[in-house]
């Protein structure tokens, strides 16, 4: 995956892709100013080493060693949660008309549920908390990489439901694909949009396979951490510095825990989107209902 990312970032940088991203006013990039991702690998000078150490220095508000070690549990939202989304209930003439218009068909319900699921994903990925906790710069690459991880967590869970789950996952993927297309287009890539969408699609499926492989019982202990370093943290495919080990390992624990939590989440909550990933709003996670 690293060579493909390197080629993509070089070309996207030439198009002014990163500059366009930094100027967006939407919630994805509004929380703070983030430095650009380097488009080409730079020599390992003392300056770059110091920069790397500074980038991955500990956040005093976060104790990464203690995070994501609690026992996994279902991510389903409680019945009284204000975050729950319920199917609209209509009666009388409106109900009859909507039924004729197939509003209550299985496909329509699946599409509505898939939209809610994808909103759960973007809610986790678009907010600044996940970047603050893991000491990540908020660039297109990191956001896209985090989107893939959370898409994979959902699709992997749905795979457990057989054909029905795979079909539902396809609706989520189509919503994701449309959203990604809008993100790329808003960033200033228009004429080469189809080219980059194909490139990003290859990266998506490559990462999905890599994470599946890293979760196999026979996988090496550090395989998931290595995948996360290359796919999320690394800009140029260089070896992981010691300073980056702590946030990378913490994210690996986060991914493993969310994976298990998703497996413990019931089918109804998954299909309706009435679940939520582990809260990162409080950087110390002391107020999280799960950690």
Coordinates of C-alpha atoms in Angstrom, one line a residue:
X1 CA 0.0 0.0 0.0
X2 CA 2.9 2.4 0.7
X3 CA 4.1 2.8 -2.9
X4 CA 0.6 3.5 -4.1
X5 CA 0.1 6.1 -1.4
X6 CA 3.4 7.7 -2.3
X7 CA 2.5 8.0 -6.0
X8 CA -1.0 9.3 -5.2
X9 CA 0.2 12.0 -2.7
X10 CA 2.8 13.2 -5.2
X11 CA 0.3 13.8 -7.9
X12 CA -2.4 15.1 -5.6
X13 CA 0.1 17.6 -4.2
X14 CA 0.9 18.8 -7.7
X15 CA -2.8 19.5 -8.2
X16 CA -2.8 21.6 -5.1
X17 CA -5.0 19.0 -3.4
X18 CA -3.6 19.6 0.1
X19 CA -3.9 23.3 -0.2
X20 CA -7.5 23.1 -1.2
X21 CA -8.2 20.7 1.7
X22 CA -6.8 23.1 4.2
X23 CA -9.0 25.9 3.1
X24 CA -12.3 24.0 3.5
X25 CA -14.8 25.4 6.0
X26 CA -16.8 22.3 6.7
X27 CA -16.6 20.3 10.0
X28 CA -14.0 18.0 8.6
X29 CA -11.2 20.6 8.7
X30 CA -12.6 23.4 10.8
X31 CA -11.3 22.4 14.3
X32 CA -7.6 23.5 14.0
X33 CA -4.8 24.2 11.5
X34 CA -3.0 21.1 10.4
X35 CA 0.4 20.9 8.6
X36 CA 0.6 19.5 5.2
X37 CA 1.6 15.9 4.5
X38 CA 4.9 15.8 2.7
X39 CA 4.4 14.7 -0.9
X40 CA 7.9 13.2 -1.3
X41 CA 10.3 11.4 1.1
X42 CA 12.9 13.7 2.6
X43 CA 16.4 12.7 3.7
X44 CA 16.7 11.7 7.3
X45 CA 18.3 14.8 8.6
X46 CA 18.5 16.0 12.2
X47 CA 15.7 18.5 11.5
X48 CA 13.4 15.8 10.2
X49 CA 14.1 13.5 13.1
X50 CA 13.4 16.4 15.6
X51 CA 10.2 17.0 13.7
X52 CA 9.1 13.4 13.9
X53 CA 9.8 13.3 17.6
X54 CA 7.8 16.5 18.1
X55 CA 4.9 15.2 16.0
X56 CA 4.5 12.0 18.1
X57 CA 5.3 13.6 21.4
X58 CA 2.9 12.7 24.2
X59 CA -0.2 14.7 24.7
X60 CA -0.2 15.6 28.4
X61 CA -4.0 15.2 28.5
X62 CA -3.9 11.6 27.3
X63 CA -2.3 8.6 28.8
X64 CA -2.1 6.3 25.8
X65 CA -0.7 3.4 27.8
X66 CA -4.0 3.1 29.8
X67 CA -6.4 3.6 26.9
X68 CA -8.6 0.9 25.3
X69 CA -7.7 -1.8 27.8
X70 CA -11.2 -2.2 29.3
X71 CA -13.3 -5.3 28.6
X72 CA -15.1 -5.1 25.2
X73 CA -18.9 -4.7 25.2
X74 CA -21.8 -4.1 22.9
X75 CA -21.8 -0.7 21.1
X76 CA -25.6 -0.7 20.9
X77 CA -27.2 2.5 22.1
X78 CA -29.5 2.3 25.2
X79 CA -33.2 2.7 24.5
X80 CA -33.2 6.1 26.2
X81 CA -30.1 7.4 24.3
X82 CA -30.7 10.8 22.5
X83 CA -28.5 9.5 19.7
X84 CA -31.0 6.8 18.7
X85 CA -32.7 7.1 15.3
X86 CA -36.1 5.5 15.0
X87 CA -38.1 4.6 11.9
X88 CA -40.8 7.3 11.3
X89 CA -44.3 6.2 12.2
X90 CA -47.1 7.5 10.0
X91 CA -50.8 6.7 10.2
X92 CA -53.9 7.0 8.0
X93 CA -53.6 8.4 4.5
X94 CA -49.9 9.3 4.7
X95 CA -49.1 5.7 5.8
X96 CA -51.1 4.3 2.8
X97 CA -49.4 6.7 0.3
X98 CA -45.9 5.9 1.7
X99 CA -46.6 2.2 1.5
X100 CA -47.6 2.6 -2.2
X101 CA -44.4 4.5 -2.8
X102 CA -42.4 1.6 -1.3
X103 CA -41.2 3.7 1.7
X104 CA -41.6 0.6 3.9
X105 CA -40.0 -1.8 1.5
X106 CA -36.9 -3.8 2.6
X107 CA -34.7 -1.8 0.2
X108 CA -35.9 1.6 1.5
X109 CA -35.4 0.5 5.1
X110 CA -32.0 -0.8 4.3
X111 CA -31.0 2.5 2.6
X112 CA -32.2 4.5 5.5
X113 CA -30.3 2.2 7.9
X114 CA -27.2 2.4 5.8
X115 CA -27.3 6.2 5.9
X116 CA -27.4 6.2 9.7
X117 CA -24.5 3.7 9.9
X118 CA -22.4 5.9 7.6
X119 CA -23.2 8.9 9.8
X120 CA -21.9 7.0 12.8
X121 CA -18.7 6.4 10.9
X122 CA -18.2 10.0 9.7
X123 CA -19.1 11.3 13.2
X124 CA -16.2 9.3 14.6
X125 CA -13.8 10.2 11.8
X126 CA -14.6 13.9 11.0
X127 CA -14.4 15.2 14.6
X128 CA -11.1 16.4 16.0
X129 CA -11.0 14.1 19.0
X130 CA -9.6 11.0 17.2
X131 CA -6.8 13.1 15.8
X132 CA -6.0 14.7 19.2
X133 CA -6.0 11.4 21.0
X134 CA -3.7 9.6 18.5
X135 CA -1.5 12.7 17.7
X136 CA -2.5 12.7 14.1
X137 CA -2.4 15.6 11.6
X138 CA -5.7 16.0 10.0
X139 CA -5.0 15.6 6.3
X140 CA -6.9 13.9 3.5
X141 CA -4.7 10.9 3.8
X142 CA -5.3 10.4 7.6
X143 CA -9.1 11.1 7.2
X144 CA -9.4 8.7 4.3
X145 CA -7.4 6.0 6.2
X146 CA -9.6 6.4 9.3
X147 CA -12.7 6.1 7.1
X148 CA -11.4 2.8 5.7
X149 CA -10.8 1.4 9.2
X150 CA -14.3 2.2 10.4
X151 CA -15.9 1.1 7.2
X152 CA -13.9 -2.2 7.6
X153 CA -15.2 -2.6 11.2
X154 CA -18.8 -2.3 10.0
X155 CA -18.4 -4.4 6.9
X156 CA -16.6 -7.1 8.8
X157 CA -19.4 -7.2 11.4
X158 CA -22.0 -7.4 8.6
X159 CA -20.2 -10.3 7.0
X160 CA -21.2 -12.4 10.0
X161 CA -24.9 -12.0 8.9
X162 CA -24.3 -13.8 5.7
X163 CA -25.8 -12.7 2.4
X164 CA -28.2 -10.3 4.0
X165 CA -25.3 -8.6 5.8
X166 CA -23.2 -8.4 2.6
X167 CA -26.1 -6.8 0.8
X168 CA -26.7 -4.2 3.5
X169 CA -22.9 -3.5 3.5
X170 CA -23.2 -2.7 -0.2
X171 CA -25.6 0.1 0.5
X172 CA -23.1 1.5 3.1
X173 CA -20.3 1.2 0.5
X174 CA -22.3 3.1 -2.1
X175 CA -23.0 5.9 0.4
X176 CA -19.3 6.0 1.3
X177 CA -18.3 6.1 -2.3
X178 CA -20.5 9.0 -3.1
X179 CA -19.3 10.9 0.0
X180 CA -15.7 10.2 -0.9
X181 CA -16.3 11.5 -4.4
X182 CA -17.7 14.8 -2.9
X183 CA -14.7 15.1 -0.6
X184 CA -12.3 14.7 -3.5
X185 CA -14.2 17.0 -5.7
X186 CA -14.5 19.7 -3.0
X187 CA -10.8 19.5 -2.5
X188 CA -10.2 20.7 -6.1
X189 CA -9.8 17.5 -8.1
X190 CA -12.4 17.7 -10.9
X191 CA -10.9 16.8 -14.3
X192 CA -9.1 13.7 -12.9
X193 CA -11.8 12.7 -10.5
X194 CA -12.6 9.3 -12.0
X195 CA -8.9 8.5 -12.1
X196 CA -8.4 9.3 -8.4
X197 CA -11.6 7.5 -7.4
X198 CA -10.2 4.4 -9.0
X199 CA -6.9 4.8 -7.3
X200 CA -8.6 5.3 -3.9
X201 CA -10.8 2.3 -4.5
X202 CA -7.8 0.1 -5.0
X203 CA -6.3 1.5 -1.7
X204 CA -9.7 0.8 0.0
X205 CA -9.8 -2.8 -0.9
X206 CA -6.1 -3.3 -0.3
X207 CA -6.4 -2.0 3.2
X208 CA -9.6 -4.1 3.9
X209 CA -7.7 -7.2 2.9
X210 CA -4.7 -6.2 5.0
X211 CA -6.8 -5.6 8.2
X212 CA -8.7 -8.9 7.7
X213 CA -5.3 -10.7 7.4
X214 CA -3.9 -8.9 10.5
X215 CA -6.9 -10.1 12.6
X216 CA -6.4 -13.8 11.7
X217 CA -5.4 -16.0 14.6
X218 CA -2.1 -16.9 12.8
X219 CA -1.2 -13.3 12.2
X220 CA 2.0 -12.0 13.8
X221 CA 1.4 -10.0 17.0
X222 CA 2.6 -6.7 15.6
X223 CA 1.0 -7.1 12.1
X224 CA -1.9 -4.9 12.9
X225 CA 0.3 -2.2 14.4
X226 CA 2.5 -2.3 11.3
X227 CA -0.5 -2.0 9.0
X228 CA -1.8 1.0 11.0
X229 CA 1.6 2.7 10.9
X230 CA 1.9 2.3 7.1
X231 CA -1.8 3.1 6.3
X232 CA -2.5 5.9 8.8
X233 CA 0.6 7.4 10.3
X234 CA 3.4 7.1 7.8
X235 CA 3.7 9.7 5.0
X236 CA 6.4 8.0 2.9
X237 CA 6.7 4.4 4.0
X238 CA 9.7 4.9 6.3
X239 CA 10.2 2.6 9.3
X240 CA 8.3 3.5 12.4
X241 CA 10.3 5.7 14.8
X242 CA 10.3 4.9 18.5
X243 CA 8.4 8.1 19.2
X244 CA 5.5 6.9 17.1
X245 CA 5.2 3.5 18.8
X246 CA 2.9 4.7 21.6
X247 CA 0.1 6.2 19.5
X248 CA 0.3 3.4 16.9
X249 CA 0.0 0.7 19.5
X250 CA -2.9 2.6 21.2
X251 CA -4.7 2.8 17.8
X252 CA -4.1 -0.9 17.3
X253 CA -5.7 -1.6 20.7
X254 CA -8.6 0.7 19.8
X255 CA -9.1 -1.1 16.5
X256 CA -9.0 -4.6 18.2
X257 CA -11.4 -3.4 20.9
X258 CA -13.9 -1.9 18.4
X259 CA -13.7 -5.0 16.3
X260 CA -14.7 -7.2 19.3
X261 CA -17.3 -4.7 20.4
X262 CA -18.9 -4.7 17.0
X263 CA -19.0 -8.5 17.1
X264 CA -20.9 -8.2 20.4
X265 CA -23.4 -5.7 19.0
X266 CA -26.7 -7.2 18.1
X267 CA -28.0 -7.4 14.5
X268 CA -30.9 -5.0 15.1
X269 CA -28.6 -2.2 16.4
X270 CA -26.2 -2.7 13.5
X271 CA -28.9 -2.6 10.8
X272 CA -30.7 0.4 12.3
X273 CA -27.5 2.3 13.0
X274 CA -28.3 2.5 16.7
X275 CA -24.8 2.0 17.9
X276 CA -21.9 4.3 18.5
X277 CA -18.1 3.8 18.4
X278 CA -16.2 4.4 21.6
X279 CA -16.4 8.0 22.6
X280 CA -13.3 10.1 22.2
X281 CA -14.8 13.5 23.0
X282 CA -13.0 13.4 26.4
X283 CA -9.4 12.9 25.5
X284 CA -8.8 11.1 28.8
X285 CA -11.9 9.0 28.2
X286 CA -12.8 9.3 31.9
X287 CA -16.4 10.3 30.9
X288 CA -16.8 7.6 28.3
X289 CA -19.5 5.1 29.1
X290 CA -17.3 2.3 27.8
X291 CA -13.8 3.3 28.9

